[in-house]
Each structure stands twice: as C-alpha cells, then as structure tokens.
Short mmCIF file of C-alpha atoms in Angstrom, two decimals:
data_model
loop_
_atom_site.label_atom_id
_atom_site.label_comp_id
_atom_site.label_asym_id
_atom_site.label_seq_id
_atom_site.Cartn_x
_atom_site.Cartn_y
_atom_site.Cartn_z
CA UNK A 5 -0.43 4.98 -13.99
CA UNK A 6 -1.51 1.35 -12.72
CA UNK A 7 -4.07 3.32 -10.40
CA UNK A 8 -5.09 5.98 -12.96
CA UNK A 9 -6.07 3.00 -15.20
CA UNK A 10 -8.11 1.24 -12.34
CA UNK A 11 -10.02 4.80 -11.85
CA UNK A 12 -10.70 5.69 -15.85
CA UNK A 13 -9.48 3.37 -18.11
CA UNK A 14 -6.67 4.15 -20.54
CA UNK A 15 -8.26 6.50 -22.95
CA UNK A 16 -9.74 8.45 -20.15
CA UNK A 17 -6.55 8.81 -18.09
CA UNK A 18 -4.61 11.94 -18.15
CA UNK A 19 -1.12 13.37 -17.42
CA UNK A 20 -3.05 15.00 -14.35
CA UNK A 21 -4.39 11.60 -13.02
CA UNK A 22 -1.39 10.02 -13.06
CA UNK A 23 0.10 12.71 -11.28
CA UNK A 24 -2.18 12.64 -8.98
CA UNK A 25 -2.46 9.59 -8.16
CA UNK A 26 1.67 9.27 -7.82
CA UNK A 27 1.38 12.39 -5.52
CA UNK A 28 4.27 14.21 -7.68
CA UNK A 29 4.68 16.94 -10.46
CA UNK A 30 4.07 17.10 -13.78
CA UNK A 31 8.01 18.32 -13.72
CA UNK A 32 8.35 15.08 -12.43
CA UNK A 33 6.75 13.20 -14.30
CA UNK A 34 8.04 14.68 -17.77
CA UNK A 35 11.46 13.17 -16.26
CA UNK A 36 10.89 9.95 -16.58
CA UNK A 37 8.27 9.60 -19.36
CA UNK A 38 7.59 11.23 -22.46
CA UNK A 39 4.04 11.58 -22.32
CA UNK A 40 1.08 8.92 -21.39
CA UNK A 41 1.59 6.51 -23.79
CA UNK A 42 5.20 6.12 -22.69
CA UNK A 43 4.25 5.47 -19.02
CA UNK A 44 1.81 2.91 -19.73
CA UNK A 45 4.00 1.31 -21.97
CA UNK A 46 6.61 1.14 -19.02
CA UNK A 47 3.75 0.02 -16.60
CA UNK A 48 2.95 -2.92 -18.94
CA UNK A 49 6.30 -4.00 -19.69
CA UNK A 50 6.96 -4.26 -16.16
CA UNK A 51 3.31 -5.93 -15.57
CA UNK A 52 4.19 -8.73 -18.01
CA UNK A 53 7.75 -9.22 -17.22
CA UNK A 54 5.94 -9.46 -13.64
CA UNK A 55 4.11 -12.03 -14.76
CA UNK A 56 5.94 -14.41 -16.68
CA UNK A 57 8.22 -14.62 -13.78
CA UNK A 58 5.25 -15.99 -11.66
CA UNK A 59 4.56 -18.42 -14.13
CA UNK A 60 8.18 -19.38 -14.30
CA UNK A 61 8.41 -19.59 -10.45
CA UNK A 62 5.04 -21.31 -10.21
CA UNK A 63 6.03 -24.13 -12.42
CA UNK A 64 7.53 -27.39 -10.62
CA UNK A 65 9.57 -29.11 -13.61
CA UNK A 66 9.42 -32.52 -11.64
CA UNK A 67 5.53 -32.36 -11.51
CA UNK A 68 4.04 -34.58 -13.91
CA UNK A 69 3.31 -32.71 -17.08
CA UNK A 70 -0.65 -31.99 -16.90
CA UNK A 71 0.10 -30.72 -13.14
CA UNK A 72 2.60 -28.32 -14.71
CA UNK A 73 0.29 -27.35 -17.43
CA UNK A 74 -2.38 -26.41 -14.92
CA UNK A 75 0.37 -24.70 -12.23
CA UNK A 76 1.22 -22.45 -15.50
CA UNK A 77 -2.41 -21.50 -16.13
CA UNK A 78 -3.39 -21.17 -12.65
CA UNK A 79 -0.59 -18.78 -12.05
CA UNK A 80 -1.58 -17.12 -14.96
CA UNK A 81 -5.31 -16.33 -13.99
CA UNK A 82 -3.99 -15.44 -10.36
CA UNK A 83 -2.01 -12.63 -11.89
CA UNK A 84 -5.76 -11.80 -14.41
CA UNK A 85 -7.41 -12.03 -11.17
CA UNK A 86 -5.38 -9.42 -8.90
CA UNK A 87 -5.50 -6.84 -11.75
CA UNK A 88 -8.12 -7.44 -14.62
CA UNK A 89 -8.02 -3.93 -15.86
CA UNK A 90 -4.57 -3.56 -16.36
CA UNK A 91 -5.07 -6.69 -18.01
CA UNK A 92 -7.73 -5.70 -20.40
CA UNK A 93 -6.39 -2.53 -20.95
CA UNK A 94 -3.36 -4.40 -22.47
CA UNK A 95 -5.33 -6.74 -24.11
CA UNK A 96 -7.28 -4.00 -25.64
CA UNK A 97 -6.12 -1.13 -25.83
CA UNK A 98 -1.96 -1.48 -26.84
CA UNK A 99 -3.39 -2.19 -30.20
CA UNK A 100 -4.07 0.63 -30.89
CA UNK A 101 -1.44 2.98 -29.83
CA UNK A 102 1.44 2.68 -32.68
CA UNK A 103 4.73 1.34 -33.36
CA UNK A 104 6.01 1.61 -29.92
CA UNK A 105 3.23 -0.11 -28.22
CA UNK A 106 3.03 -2.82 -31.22
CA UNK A 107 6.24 -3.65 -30.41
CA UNK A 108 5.83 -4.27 -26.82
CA UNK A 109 2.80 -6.49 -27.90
CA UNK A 110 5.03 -8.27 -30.37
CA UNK A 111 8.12 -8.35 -27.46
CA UNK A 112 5.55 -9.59 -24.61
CA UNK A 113 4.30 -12.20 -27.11
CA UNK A 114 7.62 -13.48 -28.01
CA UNK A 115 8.58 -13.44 -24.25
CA UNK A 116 5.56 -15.80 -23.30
CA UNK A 117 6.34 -18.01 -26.38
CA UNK A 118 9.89 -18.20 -25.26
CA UNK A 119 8.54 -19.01 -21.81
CA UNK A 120 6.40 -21.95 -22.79
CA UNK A 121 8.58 -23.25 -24.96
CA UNK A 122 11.44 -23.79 -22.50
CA UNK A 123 8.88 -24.88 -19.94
CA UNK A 124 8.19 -27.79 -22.08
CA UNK A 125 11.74 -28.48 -23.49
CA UNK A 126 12.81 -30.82 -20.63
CA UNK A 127 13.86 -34.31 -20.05
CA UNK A 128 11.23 -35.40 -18.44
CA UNK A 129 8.41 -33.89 -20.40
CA UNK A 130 9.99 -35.56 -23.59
CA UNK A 131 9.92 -38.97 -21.96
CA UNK A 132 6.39 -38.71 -21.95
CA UNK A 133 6.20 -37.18 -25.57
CA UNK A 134 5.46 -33.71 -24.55
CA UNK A 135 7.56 -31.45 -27.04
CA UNK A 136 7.97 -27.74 -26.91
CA UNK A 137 5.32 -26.63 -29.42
CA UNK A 138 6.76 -24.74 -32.72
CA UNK A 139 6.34 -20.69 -32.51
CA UNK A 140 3.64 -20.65 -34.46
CA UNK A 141 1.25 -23.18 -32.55
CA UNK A 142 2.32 -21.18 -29.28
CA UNK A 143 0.88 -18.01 -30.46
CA UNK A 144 -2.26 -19.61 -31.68
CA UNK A 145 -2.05 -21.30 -27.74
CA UNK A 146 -1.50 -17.89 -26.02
CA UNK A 147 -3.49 -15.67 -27.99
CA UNK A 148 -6.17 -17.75 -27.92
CA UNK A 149 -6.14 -17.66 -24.00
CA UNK A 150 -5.44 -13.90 -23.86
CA UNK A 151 -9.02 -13.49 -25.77
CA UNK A 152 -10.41 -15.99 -23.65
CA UNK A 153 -9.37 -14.07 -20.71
CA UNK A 154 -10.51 -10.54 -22.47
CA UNK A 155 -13.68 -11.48 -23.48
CA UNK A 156 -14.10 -13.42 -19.87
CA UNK A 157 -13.39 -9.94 -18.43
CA UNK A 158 -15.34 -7.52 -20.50
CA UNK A 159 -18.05 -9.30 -19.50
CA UNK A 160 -17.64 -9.18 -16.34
CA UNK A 161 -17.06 -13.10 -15.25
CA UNK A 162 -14.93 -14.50 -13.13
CA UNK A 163 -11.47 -15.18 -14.54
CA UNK A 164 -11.05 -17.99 -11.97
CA UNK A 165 -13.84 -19.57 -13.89
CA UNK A 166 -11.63 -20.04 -17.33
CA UNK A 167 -8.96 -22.42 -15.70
CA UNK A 168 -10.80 -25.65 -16.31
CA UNK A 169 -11.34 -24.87 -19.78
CA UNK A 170 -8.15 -23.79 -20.12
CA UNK A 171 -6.04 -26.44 -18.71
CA UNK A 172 -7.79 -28.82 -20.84
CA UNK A 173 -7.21 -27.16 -24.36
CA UNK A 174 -3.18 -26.17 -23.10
CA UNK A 175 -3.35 -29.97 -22.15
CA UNK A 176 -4.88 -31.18 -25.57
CA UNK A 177 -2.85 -28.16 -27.84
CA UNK A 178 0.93 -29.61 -25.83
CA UNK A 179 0.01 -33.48 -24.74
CA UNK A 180 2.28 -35.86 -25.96
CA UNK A 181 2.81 -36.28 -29.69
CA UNK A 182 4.60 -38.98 -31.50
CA UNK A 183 8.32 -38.08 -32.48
CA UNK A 184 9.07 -35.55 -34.83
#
C-alpha cells in the first residue's frame, strides 16, 4: 500500500496496485484486508505507532527541557522527511474516508497527546515549571504542527525547513508556567 501511495496517491490507488506492488494475489490480499480503505488504514496505524515510538526513543528526559522540545520535533520532521506522502495522505485524505478512518484520526491524535503529555510530566521538567499541557492545548499544539507540516508539503518545501519555527512555538505553547 505504502508504495502504491508513493506511485498515485490514495484516491488513485487500486486493489491492483497494491497487489502489484506487494507481488501477491488479490486472493491474498482479500485475506488480510477488507478492501482499500482497510489496508491503508492498517498502513497508517502502523506508520504512526512507528512514529511516536521515534519520538519517544528520541527524547533524552535528562536533557534540559528546550533540548527535549527540539529532539521531539526534530524526530518528528525526520519521520515527515523519509515519507511525506504517506504523511500527507494521512493528513489529507483520512478525513474523508468515514467512521473507521475518523477514528484512527481521533486514536492517533489521542496517542500523540498522550505522548506529549507524559514527555513533559517529569521531575525535572516541573522543577523548571514546565507542566504537561491540558488535552485541549495539546491538540491545538499538534494539530497546529500537522497543518504546518501539510501545507509545508503540498507545496512542495522542505519539511526540514519547519523545525526552527516549530521548536520555538512548542517551546513558547509548553515553557514554564507559574503553578497551577
């Protein structure tokens, strides 16, 4: 599917690409997915679950808490940059497609929310008066970023090119904050 999606985009991509470009049946194929939609849905919860672990792993909780702000976003370009059309294809075009794929889009949200709010729930990071941000602020954080990232892509820029910009608005949206 990942390499159908590369080749024609989502909407273009048939049961016969994918096929062909996993160099099986359609027999196959039927065995493990239900149709298209299905697949890619399995392709992108295994893309995201992909990358939140690199986040995670990229993340050095002793760091000071801007150098852990920009290992998170780094790590999270590097995963844009490897793949941007499987990227803007989920950015784009899971909308879209129903229940099912709404709820992976709801699921993957809640999963990076989760994510960033135990990344910044630690010791350290509340010495300095970094708290974990409330649900709703991390959604305005990461959707904000995933449209930056979109739109960055669509037009054909350099995702690389976002990181400065943002580092500093994760770094303003999370710095510290007095006490609750």
């Amino acid at each position: 599917m990942a390499a159908a999606l590369r080749e024609r985009g989502y909407r273009e991509t048939t049961i016969a690409d994918v096929v062909r470009q996993a160099r099986t049946s359609r027999r196959t194929f039927y065995e493990h997915f239900s149709g298209k939609q299905d697949c890619f849905v399995a392709l992108l919860r295994e893309t995201n679950a992909d990358t939140i672990e690199r986040i995670r792993s990229a993340v050095e909780p002793s760091a000071p808490w801007p150098t852990q702000v920009r290992q998170a976003i780094e790590s999270w370009i590097a995963t844009v940059v490897l793949d941007p059309t499987i990227t803007l294809s989920w950015i784009r075009d899971v909308p879209a497609l129903g229940d099912e794929a709404r709820q992976l889009q709801r699921d993957t949200m809640e999963d990076f929310v989760v994510l960033l709010q135990t990344l910044t729930d630690t010791h350290d990071l509340s010495s300095v008066g970094v708290r974990p941000p409330s649900h709703g602020l991390a959604i305005i954080l990461l959707g904000g970023l995933r449209e930056l990232i979109a739109t960055t892509v669509e037009d054909d820029g350099d995702p690389a090119a976002i990181v400065e910009l943002a580092v500093e608005t994760a770094t303003v949206v999370l710095g510290p904050r007095g006490a609750a």
